[in-house]
Coordinates of C-alpha atoms and ligand atoms in Angstrom, one line a residue:
M1 CA -112.5 -301.2 -161.6
E2 CA -111.5 -302.5 -158.0
L3 CA -108.9 -299.5 -157.9
T4 CA -111.6 -296.8 -158.9
W5 CA -114.0 -298.1 -155.7
L6 CA -110.7 -297.9 -153.6
Y7 CA -109.9 -294.2 -154.6
A8 CA -113.6 -293.6 -154.3
S9 CA -113.5 -294.8 -151.0
L10 CA -110.4 -292.9 -149.9
I11 CA -112.2 -290.2 -150.7
I12 CA -115.3 -290.7 -149.1
A13 CA -113.2 -291.0 -145.8
V14 CA -110.9 -288.1 -146.1
C15 CA -113.7 -285.7 -147.2
C16 CA -116.4 -287.8 -144.2
N17 CA -113.4 -286.9 -141.7
T18 CA -112.8 -283.6 -142.7
F19 CA -116.3 -282.8 -142.7
C20 CA -117.2 -284.4 -139.3
A21 CA -114.1 -282.9 -137.8
A22 CA -115.3 -279.8 -138.9
T23 CA -118.8 -280.4 -137.6
T24 CA -117.9 -281.2 -133.7
Q25 CA -115.3 -278.2 -133.5
T26 CA -117.9 -275.9 -134.8
S27 CA -121.0 -277.2 -133.0
S28 CA -118.1 -277.0 -129.7
K29 CA -117.9 -273.2 -130.8
Q30 CA -120.7 -272.5 -131.8
T31 CA -122.6 -270.2 -129.5
N32 CA -126.1 -271.1 -127.7
F33 CA -129.1 -268.6 -127.4
V34 CA -131.7 -268.1 -124.3
V35 CA -134.2 -265.8 -124.9
F36 CA -136.5 -265.1 -121.8
I37 CA -139.6 -263.2 -122.7
M38 CA -141.6 -262.0 -119.8
D39 CA -145.4 -261.0 -120.2
D40 CA -146.3 -257.4 -119.0
V41 CA -143.3 -257.0 -116.4
G42 CA -142.5 -253.2 -116.2
M43 CA -139.8 -251.3 -115.8
G44 CA -139.8 -251.2 -112.0
D45 CA -140.7 -254.4 -111.5
L46 CA -137.3 -256.1 -110.8
G47 CA -134.7 -256.0 -108.3
C48 CA -131.9 -255.2 -110.8
F49 CA -134.2 -252.2 -112.3
G50 CA -134.2 -250.4 -109.0
N51 CA -137.6 -252.1 -107.2
D52 CA -135.8 -253.1 -103.5
T53 CA -138.3 -254.7 -102.1
M54 CA -139.8 -257.1 -105.0
K55 CA -137.6 -260.6 -104.9
T56 CA -136.0 -261.1 -108.4
P57 CA -132.3 -262.1 -106.9
N58 CA -132.1 -265.1 -110.6
I59 CA -133.1 -262.2 -112.9
D60 CA -130.6 -259.9 -110.5
R61 CA -127.8 -262.3 -110.9
L62 CA -128.2 -262.2 -115.3
A63 CA -127.5 -259.0 -114.6
Q64 CA -124.6 -258.5 -112.2
E65 CA -123.2 -261.1 -114.8
G66 CA -124.0 -259.2 -117.7
A67 CA -125.4 -256.3 -119.1
K68 CA -128.7 -254.3 -118.4
L69 CA -130.1 -252.3 -121.3
S70 CA -132.0 -249.3 -119.5
H71 CA -133.5 -247.7 -122.7
H72 CA -134.5 -251.1 -124.8
L73 CA -138.0 -250.6 -126.5
A74 CA -140.5 -252.7 -127.4
L75 CA -144.2 -252.4 -129.2
P76 CA -147.2 -251.3 -126.8
L77 CA -148.4 -254.9 -127.2
C78 CA -147.7 -258.9 -127.1
T79 CA -148.5 -259.8 -130.5
P80 CA -146.9 -256.7 -132.9
S81 CA -144.0 -257.1 -130.0
R82 CA -143.3 -260.5 -130.4
A83 CA -143.5 -260.0 -133.8
A84 CA -140.4 -257.7 -134.0
L85 CA -138.4 -259.6 -131.5
M86 CA -138.8 -263.3 -133.8
T87 CA -138.5 -261.0 -137.0
G88 CA -136.2 -258.1 -136.5
R89 CA -139.0 -256.1 -138.5
L90 CA -141.5 -253.4 -137.7
P91 CA -144.9 -255.4 -137.8
V92 CA -146.3 -252.8 -139.7
R93 CA -144.0 -254.2 -142.3
Y94 CA -146.1 -257.3 -142.8
G95 CA -149.8 -256.7 -141.8
M96 CA -149.5 -256.9 -138.1
G97 CA -150.0 -253.7 -136.8
S98 CA -153.3 -253.6 -136.9
R99 CA -155.5 -250.7 -137.9
H100 CA -158.8 -251.9 -136.3
I101 CA -159.6 -252.1 -131.9
M102 CA -158.3 -255.7 -131.7
R103 CA -153.8 -255.3 -131.5
V104 CA -153.6 -259.1 -130.5
F105 CA -154.5 -262.3 -132.0
T106 CA -158.1 -263.4 -129.4
F107 CA -159.1 -267.2 -130.8
L108 CA -156.7 -270.3 -131.3
S109 CA -158.8 -270.9 -134.5
A110 CA -158.3 -268.2 -136.2
K111 CA -156.6 -267.4 -139.6
A112 CA -154.5 -264.6 -138.3
G113 CA -151.0 -265.3 -137.7
L114 CA -147.6 -264.3 -138.6
P115 CA -147.0 -264.2 -141.9
S116 CA -144.7 -267.8 -142.7
N117 CA -142.7 -265.7 -145.5
E118 CA -141.5 -263.8 -142.5
T119 CA -137.8 -265.4 -141.6
T120 CA -138.0 -265.9 -137.4
I121 CA -134.6 -266.3 -135.2
A122 CA -135.5 -270.1 -134.9
E123 CA -135.7 -270.2 -139.0
L124 CA -132.3 -268.4 -139.4
L125 CA -131.0 -271.0 -136.7
K126 CA -132.3 -273.5 -137.9
E127 CA -130.8 -273.3 -141.1
S128 CA -127.2 -273.3 -139.6
G129 CA -127.7 -276.2 -137.5
Y130 CA -128.9 -275.0 -134.5
S131 CA -131.8 -277.1 -132.1
T132 CA -134.8 -274.6 -131.6
G133 CA -137.2 -275.2 -128.9
L134 CA -139.7 -272.6 -127.9
V135 CA -141.3 -273.6 -124.1
G136 CA -144.5 -270.9 -123.0
K137 CA -146.9 -268.5 -124.6
W138 CA -146.3 -267.6 -128.5
H139 CA -148.9 -265.6 -130.1
L140 CA -148.1 -265.3 -133.3
G141 CA -151.0 -267.5 -134.4
S142 CA -151.7 -271.0 -134.2
M143 CA -152.8 -272.8 -137.2
C144 CA -151.2 -274.7 -139.9
E145 CA -153.4 -274.0 -142.8
S146 CA -151.1 -275.7 -145.9
E147 CA -147.3 -276.4 -145.9
T148 CA -146.2 -272.7 -147.0
E149 CA -149.5 -271.2 -144.7
C150 CA -148.8 -271.9 -140.8
S151 CA -148.0 -269.3 -138.5
H152 CA -147.4 -272.1 -135.4
P153 CA -144.2 -272.3 -133.9
N154 CA -143.3 -275.5 -135.2
G155 CA -144.6 -273.8 -138.7
Q156 CA -142.3 -270.9 -137.6
G157 CA -139.0 -272.1 -137.0
F158 CA -139.3 -274.3 -133.6
D159 CA -138.4 -278.0 -133.3
Y160 CA -139.8 -278.0 -130.6
F161 CA -142.8 -276.3 -128.6
F162 CA -144.6 -276.8 -125.4
G163 CA -146.9 -274.2 -124.2
L164 CA -150.1 -271.9 -124.5
P165 CA -150.3 -270.9 -129.0
L166 CA -152.6 -268.0 -127.6
T167 CA -151.6 -266.3 -124.3
N168 CA -152.8 -266.6 -120.8
L169 CA -156.1 -265.1 -120.3
R170 CA -158.2 -263.8 -117.7
D171 CA -160.6 -266.7 -118.6
C172 CA -158.3 -269.2 -118.5
G173 CA -158.2 -269.3 -114.6
G174 CA -162.2 -269.6 -114.9
K175 CA -163.3 -266.8 -112.6
S176 CA -163.2 -263.5 -114.5
N177 CA -162.6 -263.0 -118.1
V178 CA -162.1 -260.5 -120.7
F179 CA -165.5 -259.3 -121.7
V180 CA -166.0 -259.2 -117.8
A181 CA -162.8 -256.9 -118.0
W182 CA -164.5 -254.3 -120.2
D183 CA -167.5 -254.2 -119.3
P184 CA -168.2 -255.4 -115.6
H185 CA -171.8 -255.9 -115.8
I186 CA -171.8 -258.0 -119.4
Y187 CA -173.8 -260.7 -117.8
R188 CA -176.5 -258.1 -116.6
D189 CA -176.4 -256.5 -120.0
I190 CA -177.2 -259.8 -121.2
V191 CA -180.1 -260.2 -119.7
L192 CA -181.3 -256.8 -119.9
T193 CA -180.9 -257.1 -124.1
F194 CA -183.3 -260.7 -123.8
L195 CA -185.4 -258.6 -122.0
V196 CA -186.1 -255.9 -124.0
L197 CA -186.5 -258.2 -127.0
L198 CA -189.0 -259.9 -125.2
W199 CA -190.8 -257.0 -124.7
A200 CA -190.5 -255.7 -128.2
A201 CA -191.8 -258.9 -129.3
Y202 CA -194.8 -259.1 -126.2
T203 CA -195.6 -255.6 -127.4
A204 CA -195.6 -256.0 -131.4
R205 CA -197.5 -259.1 -130.9
K206 CA -200.5 -256.8 -128.7
N207 CA -200.5 -254.5 -131.1
G208 CA -200.7 -256.5 -133.9
Y209 CA -197.3 -255.9 -136.1
I210 CA -196.6 -259.6 -136.2
G211 CA -198.9 -262.8 -135.7
P212 CA -198.2 -265.8 -133.5
Q213 CA -195.7 -267.2 -135.4
G214 CA -193.6 -263.9 -135.7
F215 CA -193.8 -263.4 -132.2
V216 CA -192.4 -266.8 -131.9
V217 CA -189.5 -266.4 -134.0
C218 CA -188.6 -263.2 -132.2
V219 CA -188.9 -265.1 -128.9
A220 CA -186.8 -267.8 -130.7
T221 CA -184.6 -265.1 -132.2
A222 CA -183.4 -263.4 -129.3
V223 CA -183.1 -266.5 -127.3
I224 CA -180.2 -267.4 -129.2
L225 CA -178.4 -264.2 -129.3
C226 CA -178.3 -263.8 -126.3
G227 CA -178.2 -267.0 -125.2
G228 CA -175.8 -268.1 -127.7
F229 CA -173.1 -264.8 -126.9
F230 CA -173.0 -266.2 -122.8
A231 CA -172.6 -269.9 -124.6
F232 CA -169.7 -267.9 -126.7
I233 CA -168.1 -265.8 -123.2
K234 CA -168.1 -269.2 -121.0
S235 CA -166.4 -272.0 -123.9
I236 CA -163.5 -269.0 -123.8
R237 CA -161.2 -270.8 -121.7
M238 CA -162.0 -274.4 -123.3
M239 CA -161.6 -272.6 -126.7
N240 CA -158.4 -270.7 -126.2
C241 CA -156.7 -272.0 -122.9
V242 CA -155.3 -275.5 -124.2
L243 CA -151.6 -276.5 -123.5
M244 CA -150.0 -277.6 -126.5
E245 CA -147.0 -280.3 -126.8
N246 CA -146.0 -279.3 -131.2
Q247 CA -149.2 -279.8 -132.6
R248 CA -150.7 -282.3 -130.4
V249 CA -153.4 -280.7 -127.5
V250 CA -152.1 -282.1 -124.3
E251 CA -154.2 -280.2 -121.7
Q252 CA -158.1 -278.6 -122.5
P253 CA -158.4 -276.0 -120.4
L254 CA -155.4 -275.4 -119.4
Q255 CA -154.6 -276.1 -115.3
Y256 CA -152.5 -273.9 -113.3
D257 CA -151.9 -276.5 -110.8
R258 CA -148.4 -276.8 -110.8
L259 CA -147.8 -274.9 -114.1
T260 CA -144.8 -273.1 -113.6
E261 CA -143.4 -276.4 -112.4
R262 CA -144.1 -278.2 -115.3
L263 CA -143.3 -275.5 -118.1
D264 CA -139.7 -275.3 -116.1
R265 CA -139.7 -279.3 -116.7
R266 CA -140.1 -278.7 -120.2
A267 CA -137.5 -276.1 -120.7
V268 CA -134.7 -278.0 -118.5
S269 CA -135.0 -281.1 -120.8
F270 CA -134.7 -279.4 -123.5
L271 CA -131.3 -278.1 -122.5
E272 CA -130.6 -281.5 -121.2
Q273 CA -131.5 -283.2 -124.7
N274 CA -129.6 -280.6 -126.7
H275 CA -126.8 -279.7 -125.0
D276 CA -124.2 -281.6 -127.5
R277 CA -125.2 -279.2 -130.2
P278 CA -126.1 -275.9 -131.0
F279 CA -130.0 -274.5 -129.7
L280 CA -132.1 -271.1 -129.3
L281 CA -134.5 -272.1 -126.4
V282 CA -137.3 -269.5 -126.1
V283 CA -138.6 -269.5 -122.6
S284 CA -141.3 -267.1 -122.8
F285 CA -143.5 -266.7 -119.9
L286 CA -147.0 -267.1 -119.3
Q287 CA -146.5 -264.5 -115.7
A288 CA -147.4 -261.5 -115.2
H289 CA -150.4 -261.6 -117.2
T290 CA -153.6 -262.1 -115.4
A291 CA -155.0 -264.7 -114.9
L292 CA -152.6 -264.4 -112.0
F293 CA -151.4 -267.6 -110.8
R294 CA -148.2 -269.0 -108.0
S295 CA -147.9 -272.4 -106.8
E296 CA -148.4 -272.9 -103.0
R297 CA -144.5 -272.2 -102.7
F298 CA -145.1 -268.8 -104.0
T299 CA -148.2 -268.2 -102.4
N300 CA -147.7 -264.8 -99.8
H301 CA -143.6 -265.0 -100.9
S302 CA -143.9 -261.3 -102.2
R303 CA -144.5 -258.4 -100.0
H304 CA -146.7 -257.1 -103.3
G305 CA -149.8 -259.4 -103.0
F306 CA -150.1 -261.7 -105.5
Y307 CA -148.6 -259.5 -108.6
G308 CA -145.3 -259.9 -106.7
D309 CA -145.4 -263.5 -105.8
V310 CA -146.4 -264.4 -109.2
V311 CA -143.2 -262.5 -110.6
E312 CA -141.1 -263.9 -108.0
E313 CA -142.1 -267.0 -109.2
M314 CA -141.3 -266.6 -112.8
D315 CA -137.8 -265.3 -111.2
S316 CA -137.8 -269.0 -110.0
S317 CA -138.1 -270.0 -113.5
V318 CA -135.5 -267.7 -114.8
G319 CA -133.2 -269.2 -111.9
Q320 CA -134.2 -273.2 -112.9
V321 CA -132.6 -272.7 -116.4
T322 CA -129.8 -270.5 -115.7
A323 CA -128.7 -273.1 -112.6
T324 CA -129.2 -275.7 -115.8
L325 CA -126.7 -273.9 -118.0
K326 CA -124.4 -274.2 -115.6
R327 CA -124.7 -277.8 -114.7
L328 CA -124.8 -278.8 -118.4
G329 CA -121.3 -276.9 -118.6
L330 CA -122.9 -274.5 -121.2
E331 CA -123.1 -270.8 -118.9
D332 CA -119.8 -269.8 -120.9
N333 CA -120.8 -269.9 -124.5
T334 CA -124.5 -269.2 -124.0
F335 CA -125.9 -265.6 -124.8
V336 CA -128.5 -264.9 -122.6
Y337 CA -131.7 -262.4 -123.5
L338 CA -134.1 -261.5 -120.9
T339 CA -136.8 -258.9 -121.9
S340 CA -140.6 -258.3 -122.0
D341 CA -143.2 -257.4 -124.3
N342 CA -144.4 -254.6 -123.4
G343 CA -145.2 -252.5 -120.5
G344 CA -147.0 -253.7 -117.0
H345 CA -150.6 -253.5 -117.4
V346 CA -151.7 -250.3 -115.3
E347 CA -155.4 -250.4 -115.7
E348 CA -155.6 -254.0 -114.8
F349 CA -157.2 -254.5 -111.4
S350 CA -159.1 -257.3 -109.5
E351 CA -162.6 -257.5 -109.0
E352 CA -161.8 -257.1 -105.4
G353 CA -160.1 -253.5 -106.6
E354 CA -156.4 -255.2 -105.6
R355 CA -153.4 -254.2 -108.3
E356 CA -153.0 -257.0 -110.9
G357 CA -151.0 -255.2 -113.3
G358 CA -146.7 -254.5 -113.5
W359 CA -145.2 -251.6 -112.4
N360 CA -144.0 -249.2 -114.8
G361 CA -141.2 -247.0 -111.9
V362 CA -140.6 -243.5 -112.7
F363 CA -142.4 -244.0 -116.5
K364 CA -145.5 -242.7 -117.4
G365 CA -149.1 -244.3 -118.7
G366 CA -148.3 -248.8 -119.4
K367 CA -149.3 -251.4 -121.6
A368 CA -151.0 -250.7 -125.2
S369 CA -149.7 -247.0 -125.3
T370 CA -147.1 -245.3 -126.8
W371 CA -146.1 -243.3 -123.7
E372 CA -143.0 -244.3 -122.3
G373 CA -144.2 -247.0 -120.0
G374 CA -145.9 -249.1 -122.7
I375 CA -143.0 -249.6 -124.5
R376 CA -139.7 -249.3 -122.0
V377 CA -138.9 -252.6 -120.7
P378 CA -136.4 -254.3 -118.4
T379 CA -134.0 -256.2 -120.1
I380 CA -130.4 -258.1 -119.5
V381 CA -128.1 -259.3 -121.6
K382 CA -125.7 -261.7 -120.6
Y383 CA -122.7 -263.1 -122.5
P384 CA -119.7 -264.5 -121.1
G385 CA -116.4 -263.1 -121.9
V386 CA -117.7 -260.7 -124.1
V387 CA -120.0 -258.3 -122.6
S388 CA -118.8 -256.9 -119.6
P389 CA -120.5 -257.6 -115.8
G390 CA -122.3 -255.3 -113.8
S391 CA -122.4 -252.9 -117.2
E392 CA -125.3 -250.7 -118.5
V393 CA -126.5 -249.9 -121.9
T394 CA -128.1 -246.4 -121.9
E395 CA -128.3 -246.1 -125.3
P396 CA -131.9 -246.3 -127.0
T397 CA -132.4 -249.9 -128.5
Q398 CA -135.6 -251.7 -129.3
L399 CA -136.6 -255.8 -129.2
S400 CA -136.0 -256.1 -133.2
D401 CA -132.8 -255.9 -132.2
L402 CA -131.8 -259.1 -131.2
L403 CA -132.0 -261.2 -134.6
P404 CA -129.9 -259.2 -136.0
T405 CA -127.4 -259.4 -133.4
I406 CA -128.4 -263.3 -133.0
A407 CA -127.5 -263.2 -136.3
G408 CA -124.1 -261.5 -136.1
I409 CA -123.2 -264.1 -133.3
A410 CA -124.0 -267.1 -135.6
G411 CA -122.7 -266.7 -138.5
V412 CA -125.5 -266.2 -140.1
P413 CA -126.2 -263.9 -143.5
L414 CA -129.6 -261.6 -143.2
P415 CA -132.3 -262.3 -146.2
D416 CA -131.6 -259.0 -148.4
D417 CA -134.6 -259.2 -150.0
R418 CA -135.8 -256.8 -147.3
V419 CA -135.6 -253.6 -144.5
Y420 CA -134.4 -255.0 -140.7
D421 CA -135.1 -252.0 -138.5
G422 CA -133.5 -253.8 -135.9
K423 CA -129.1 -253.3 -135.4
D424 CA -126.4 -255.8 -134.6
L425 CA -126.6 -254.9 -130.7
M426 CA -122.8 -256.7 -130.6
P427 CA -120.6 -253.1 -131.2
L428 CA -122.7 -251.4 -128.0
L429 CA -122.6 -254.5 -126.0
R430 CA -119.0 -254.5 -126.3
G431 CA -118.7 -250.7 -125.5
E432 CA -117.2 -250.5 -128.5
T433 CA -117.6 -246.4 -129.6
I434 CA -119.3 -246.0 -133.5
G435 CA -119.1 -242.4 -133.7
K436 CA -123.2 -242.5 -134.1
P437 CA -126.2 -243.2 -132.5
H438 CA -127.0 -247.0 -132.6
H439 CA -130.6 -245.8 -133.7
E440 CA -130.8 -241.9 -134.8
F441 CA -134.8 -242.4 -134.9
M442 CA -136.7 -245.2 -133.7
Y443 CA -140.9 -245.7 -134.9
H444 CA -143.3 -246.0 -132.3
Y445 CA -146.6 -247.6 -133.5
C446 CA -149.9 -248.2 -132.1
G447 CA -150.9 -250.6 -134.2
S448 CA -151.2 -249.5 -137.5
Y449 CA -151.0 -245.8 -136.2
L450 CA -147.5 -243.9 -135.9
H451 CA -148.1 -242.1 -132.7
A452 CA -144.2 -241.3 -131.6
A453 CA -140.8 -241.1 -132.7
R454 CA -137.6 -241.3 -130.7
Y455 CA -134.5 -238.6 -132.6
T456 CA -130.9 -239.6 -130.6
P457 CA -128.8 -236.5 -132.1
S458 CA -125.2 -237.7 -131.9
D459 CA -123.9 -234.2 -131.2
S460 CA -126.1 -234.1 -127.7
D461 CA -127.0 -235.8 -124.5
S462 CA -130.2 -235.6 -125.1
I463 CA -132.8 -238.0 -126.1
Y464 CA -135.7 -236.4 -127.8
K465 CA -139.4 -238.4 -128.1
V466 CA -141.7 -236.8 -130.2
H467 CA -145.7 -237.7 -129.8
F468 CA -147.7 -237.0 -132.8
S469 CA -150.8 -238.5 -130.9
S470 CA -151.1 -239.8 -127.5
V471 CA -153.8 -241.8 -125.5
L472 CA -155.7 -239.8 -122.9
H473 CA -155.7 -240.9 -119.0
V474 CA -159.0 -240.5 -117.0
P475 CA -158.5 -241.5 -113.2
G476 CA -158.5 -245.0 -111.9
P477 CA -158.1 -246.6 -108.7
H478 CA -156.2 -245.7 -105.4
G479 CA -155.2 -242.6 -107.4
T480 CA -153.6 -244.2 -110.4
T481 CA -154.3 -242.7 -113.9
G482 CA -154.8 -244.6 -116.9
C483 CA -157.2 -246.1 -120.1
F484 CA -159.5 -246.9 -117.1
G485 CA -162.4 -246.7 -119.4
T486 CA -161.6 -249.5 -122.0
Y487 CA -159.5 -251.8 -120.0
A488 CA -156.4 -251.2 -122.5
C489 CA -156.0 -248.4 -124.6
R490 CA -157.2 -247.2 -128.3
C491 CA -154.9 -246.4 -130.8
T492 CA -157.4 -244.5 -132.7
G493 CA -161.2 -242.8 -132.0
Y494 CA -162.1 -240.2 -128.6
S495 CA -159.3 -241.4 -126.3
V496 CA -156.6 -240.4 -128.4
I497 CA -155.8 -236.9 -129.2
Q498 CA -153.7 -235.4 -132.6
H499 CA -150.2 -233.0 -131.5
D500 CA -149.8 -230.1 -133.9
P501 CA -147.5 -228.9 -133.5
P502 CA -146.4 -232.4 -131.7
L503 CA -145.1 -232.7 -128.3
V504 CA -141.8 -232.9 -127.9
Y505 CA -139.8 -234.5 -124.4
D506 CA -136.2 -234.2 -123.8
L507 CA -136.1 -237.8 -122.2
T508 CA -132.4 -237.4 -121.0
H509 CA -133.4 -235.0 -118.3
D510 CA -137.8 -235.6 -118.1
P511 CA -138.1 -239.4 -118.1
S512 CA -141.1 -239.0 -117.0
E513 CA -142.6 -237.3 -120.0
L514 CA -143.9 -234.2 -118.4
N515 CA -142.6 -231.3 -119.0
P516 CA -142.9 -231.0 -123.3
L517 CA -140.4 -228.5 -124.6
D518 CA -141.4 -225.4 -126.3
P519 CA -142.2 -226.1 -129.6
D520 CA -141.1 -222.7 -130.8
D521 CA -137.9 -222.6 -129.6
P522 CA -135.4 -223.3 -132.7
E523 CA -134.1 -225.8 -131.2
V524 CA -137.0 -227.9 -130.5
S525 CA -138.5 -227.0 -134.3
E526 CA -135.2 -227.8 -135.3
V527 CA -136.0 -231.4 -133.8
I528 CA -139.2 -231.8 -135.1
S529 CA -138.6 -230.9 -138.8
R530 CA -135.3 -234.0 -138.7
M531 CA -138.0 -236.1 -136.6
Q532 CA -140.8 -235.5 -139.7
E533 CA -138.4 -235.7 -142.9
A534 CA -137.4 -238.8 -141.1
V535 CA -140.8 -240.5 -140.5
A536 CA -141.5 -239.2 -144.0
D537 CA -138.8 -241.1 -145.4
H538 CA -139.3 -244.4 -143.3
Q539 CA -143.2 -244.3 -144.3
S540 CA -142.8 -244.3 -148.0
G541 CA -140.8 -247.7 -147.8
L542 CA -143.8 -249.2 -146.3
V543 CA -145.0 -251.7 -148.7
K544 CA -148.8 -252.6 -147.4
Q545 CA -149.5 -255.9 -146.7
Q546 CA -152.5 -258.3 -145.7
D547 CA -153.8 -256.8 -142.6
Q548 CA -154.1 -260.0 -140.1
F549 CA -156.4 -258.5 -138.2
G550 CA -159.5 -258.2 -140.4
V551 CA -162.2 -259.5 -138.5
L552 CA -163.1 -262.7 -140.9
R553 CA -158.8 -263.3 -139.6
L554 CA -159.9 -262.6 -135.9
L555 CA -162.6 -265.0 -135.6
P556 CA -163.2 -268.3 -134.5
R557 CA -163.9 -271.3 -136.7
P558 CA -165.4 -274.3 -134.6
W559 CA -164.6 -276.8 -137.6
K560 CA -160.7 -275.7 -136.9
Q561 CA -160.4 -275.5 -133.2
P562 CA -157.5 -277.5 -131.8
C563 CA -159.4 -280.3 -129.5
C564 CA -158.6 -282.7 -127.7
G565 CA -161.8 -285.4 -127.1
T566 CA -165.0 -284.4 -129.3
F567 CA -165.6 -281.1 -129.8
P568 CA -167.1 -279.0 -128.1
L569 CA -166.4 -281.4 -124.5
C570 CA -162.5 -280.9 -125.3
S571 CA -160.8 -282.1 -122.1
C572 CA -157.5 -283.6 -121.3
K573 CA -155.1 -283.2 -119.0
D574 CA -151.0 -283.1 -118.9
S575 CA -149.2 -285.9 -118.0
L576 CA -146.8 -284.3 -116.0
H577 CA -149.5 -284.0 -113.2
S578 CA -149.2 -287.2 -112.1
E579 CA -145.5 -287.2 -111.6
K580 CA -144.0 -286.2 -108.5
P581 CA -141.1 -283.8 -107.4
M582 CA -139.3 -282.9 -110.5
L583 CA -137.4 -280.4 -109.8
P584 CA -135.0 -279.4 -107.2
E585 CA -135.5 -275.7 -105.7
V586 CA -132.5 -273.8 -107.4
V587 CA -129.6 -273.5 -104.9
N588 CA -126.6 -272.4 -105.0
Q589 CA -128.4 -268.2 -106.3
P590 CA -127.5 -265.1 -103.9
D591 CA -130.3 -264.8 -101.0
W592 CA -132.3 -262.1 -100.9
V593 CA -131.4 -259.3 -98.6
P594 CA -134.6 -257.3 -97.2
V595 CA -134.2 -253.8 -97.1
A596 CA -134.5 -251.6 -93.7
E597 CA -138.3 -251.8 -93.8
D598 CA -138.3 -255.4 -94.2
I599 CA -136.9 -255.8 -90.8
P600 CA -139.5 -256.3 -88.2
Q601 CA -140.0 -253.1 -86.0
S602 CA -139.7 -254.1 -82.5
Ligands
NAG701 C1 -141.7 -252.7 -106.5 O1 -142.9 -253.5 -107.5 C2 -144.1 -253.9 -106.7 C3 -145.3 -254.4 -107.8 O2 -145.2 -254.2 -109.3 C4 -144.7 -252.1 -107.0 O3 -145.9 -252.4 -106.4 C5 -143.5 -251.3 -105.9 O4 -144.0 -250.2 -106.2 C6 -142.3 -251.5 -106.7 N1 -141.7 -250.8 -105.5 C7 -140.8 -249.8 -106.1 C8 -139.8 -248.9 -105.6 O5 -140.9 -249.6 -107.6
NAG702 C1 -144.6 -262.2 -148.1 O1 -145.5 -263.0 -149.0 C2 -146.5 -261.2 -149.0 C3 -148.0 -261.8 -149.8 O2 -147.0 -262.8 -151.4 C4 -145.8 -260.4 -149.9 O3 -146.2 -259.5 -150.6 C5 -144.6 -259.9 -149.1 O4 -143.7 -259.1 -150.0 C6 -143.4 -261.3 -148.8 N1 -142.1 -261.0 -147.7 C7 -141.4 -261.4 -147.6 C8 -140.5 -260.6 -146.6 O5 -141.0 -262.0 -149.0
NAG703 C1 -151.7 -266.5 -97.7 O1 -152.5 -264.8 -96.6 C2 -153.5 -265.2 -97.3 C3 -153.8 -263.6 -95.9 O2 -153.1 -263.6 -94.8 C4 -153.9 -266.4 -95.4 O3 -155.6 -266.5 -95.7 C5 -153.5 -267.7 -96.3 O4 -153.6 -268.8 -95.8 C6 -151.9 -267.7 -96.7 N1 -151.5 -268.9 -97.2 C7 -150.6 -269.2 -97.3 C8 -150.5 -270.6 -98.3 O5 -149.6 -269.2 -96.3

């Protein structure tokens, strides 16, 4: 008996020893991942992508130490784009390509969200023992309906979440709001509607169509409708602008006061707490979406007004995280990826007429459209010892490539019961030529509508973009063009043009999509027919799924509203507001060298 025990404990001791040794050994070797997601930052906004007057030294340094992906493609709007990044799959595969006007989630308490059975980068890594954290914006659904239906980051693989489950909105600034962006005269229109309803009731009463009771009912209805709508508009800030730590509301409504610093603090703490085990940290910036916000230190910091200050402050947050990686000795063992969820929002102007959206450089159009300006996003990968410093990848790649890349590096197998649109970037990043394009075909959706596709032939230096539909641009302020009638481009309706034959551009020689090729040219018609075959093949593989953008899934549900306090009097403030100096200014970062223009003329 005793002997058996002795043997048993011996075996346990040996096993444990081996096991413990194995785990420490792998954990010290396993690569960490840091993913930065910028919001609406365009191809022309960053120093390392050619902006010689925007000061982004920390991001530029990442580019110097890693590779620039100069042909990296997103989807045209936040929610679907982030879904592709998180899952490695196109949103149309799981009901996140909208058939409606709304293509993003608009209310915190809505039922809509990333389906639970999609596997995110966080879920994938968590399974193999990683700690997973997300700081900042999520925008893929916030509610947990049940154990098996939970779109909140905590239900999608993130152990730790601190940030905005929805998105930064004009309303969060308290001054403007999304309805005003759509219709600048919204309040006047509500009052006019009210007066028209009153007048109709009065006329009906005067002509004897309704009695005194009917009159009262009509007036009451007008008050409820118009007053209710007014109250609804005014409560968007309270409903949507909410900071959460995991599933607990910690600030409502969101305060911009020292917000960047407070978010940076959470990201830095996550790294400090997890430095001794493998981790994934996603830092998803609220910048540079409106409402624009900046701290005192960044006020008048840039040469590009409020918008420039916002981008430059965001850059300082990148610096906080990279400096922390360095301080904790994690730099050499961390894969860093930085991207933007879509192009700059060219229709975004303040009420005073100042440009508040991103700059897409030479690329046409912007956020919400499948013109190159809407989907090509500035992207950097840094992976010391693997990706050669200062290199550039000019082949088309996309956001959904991140998941297979991470899986490959971490050695986690991908689920084999679904189609992946992304592909492992490592061969490209290592500079290995694989003899064929990384993606021969790529599909560019506007909601659930395929507006364009991209074809990279292996035997040509041309990269073709084929537009089946495109949005019509109208003139905007200061000589700009865009979808100014609707604030953001739509996927269907009067502002969308169908192209038959499709418009074809050679992006290698015409990146600005200015000169469509002649469809009668045999080479071009060959491109069109190859593309059409590929599209038919791709679409035959799509299975219809529950649409997350149906009205009933999108609308707010007051009884589910996350609230600190008693609904509707929700109010609380992040505890870090009262803490004094939290993070030092980032030191040891390269100084920005002004360009000639910047030096004062004498
Ligand atoms: C740099 O970015 C600012 C702000 O978006 C923009 O106004 C400016 O045109 C950009 N400059 C270049 C050279 O792209
Ligand atoms: C997720 O669930 C839906 C609805 O049951 C199903 O149609 C879909 O195929 C599932 N997706 C995956 C990736 O398993
Ligand atoms: C920023 O510039 C504006 C306009 O020149 C000025 O009114 C304001 O005081 C400045 N603010 C700071 C903090 O420098």
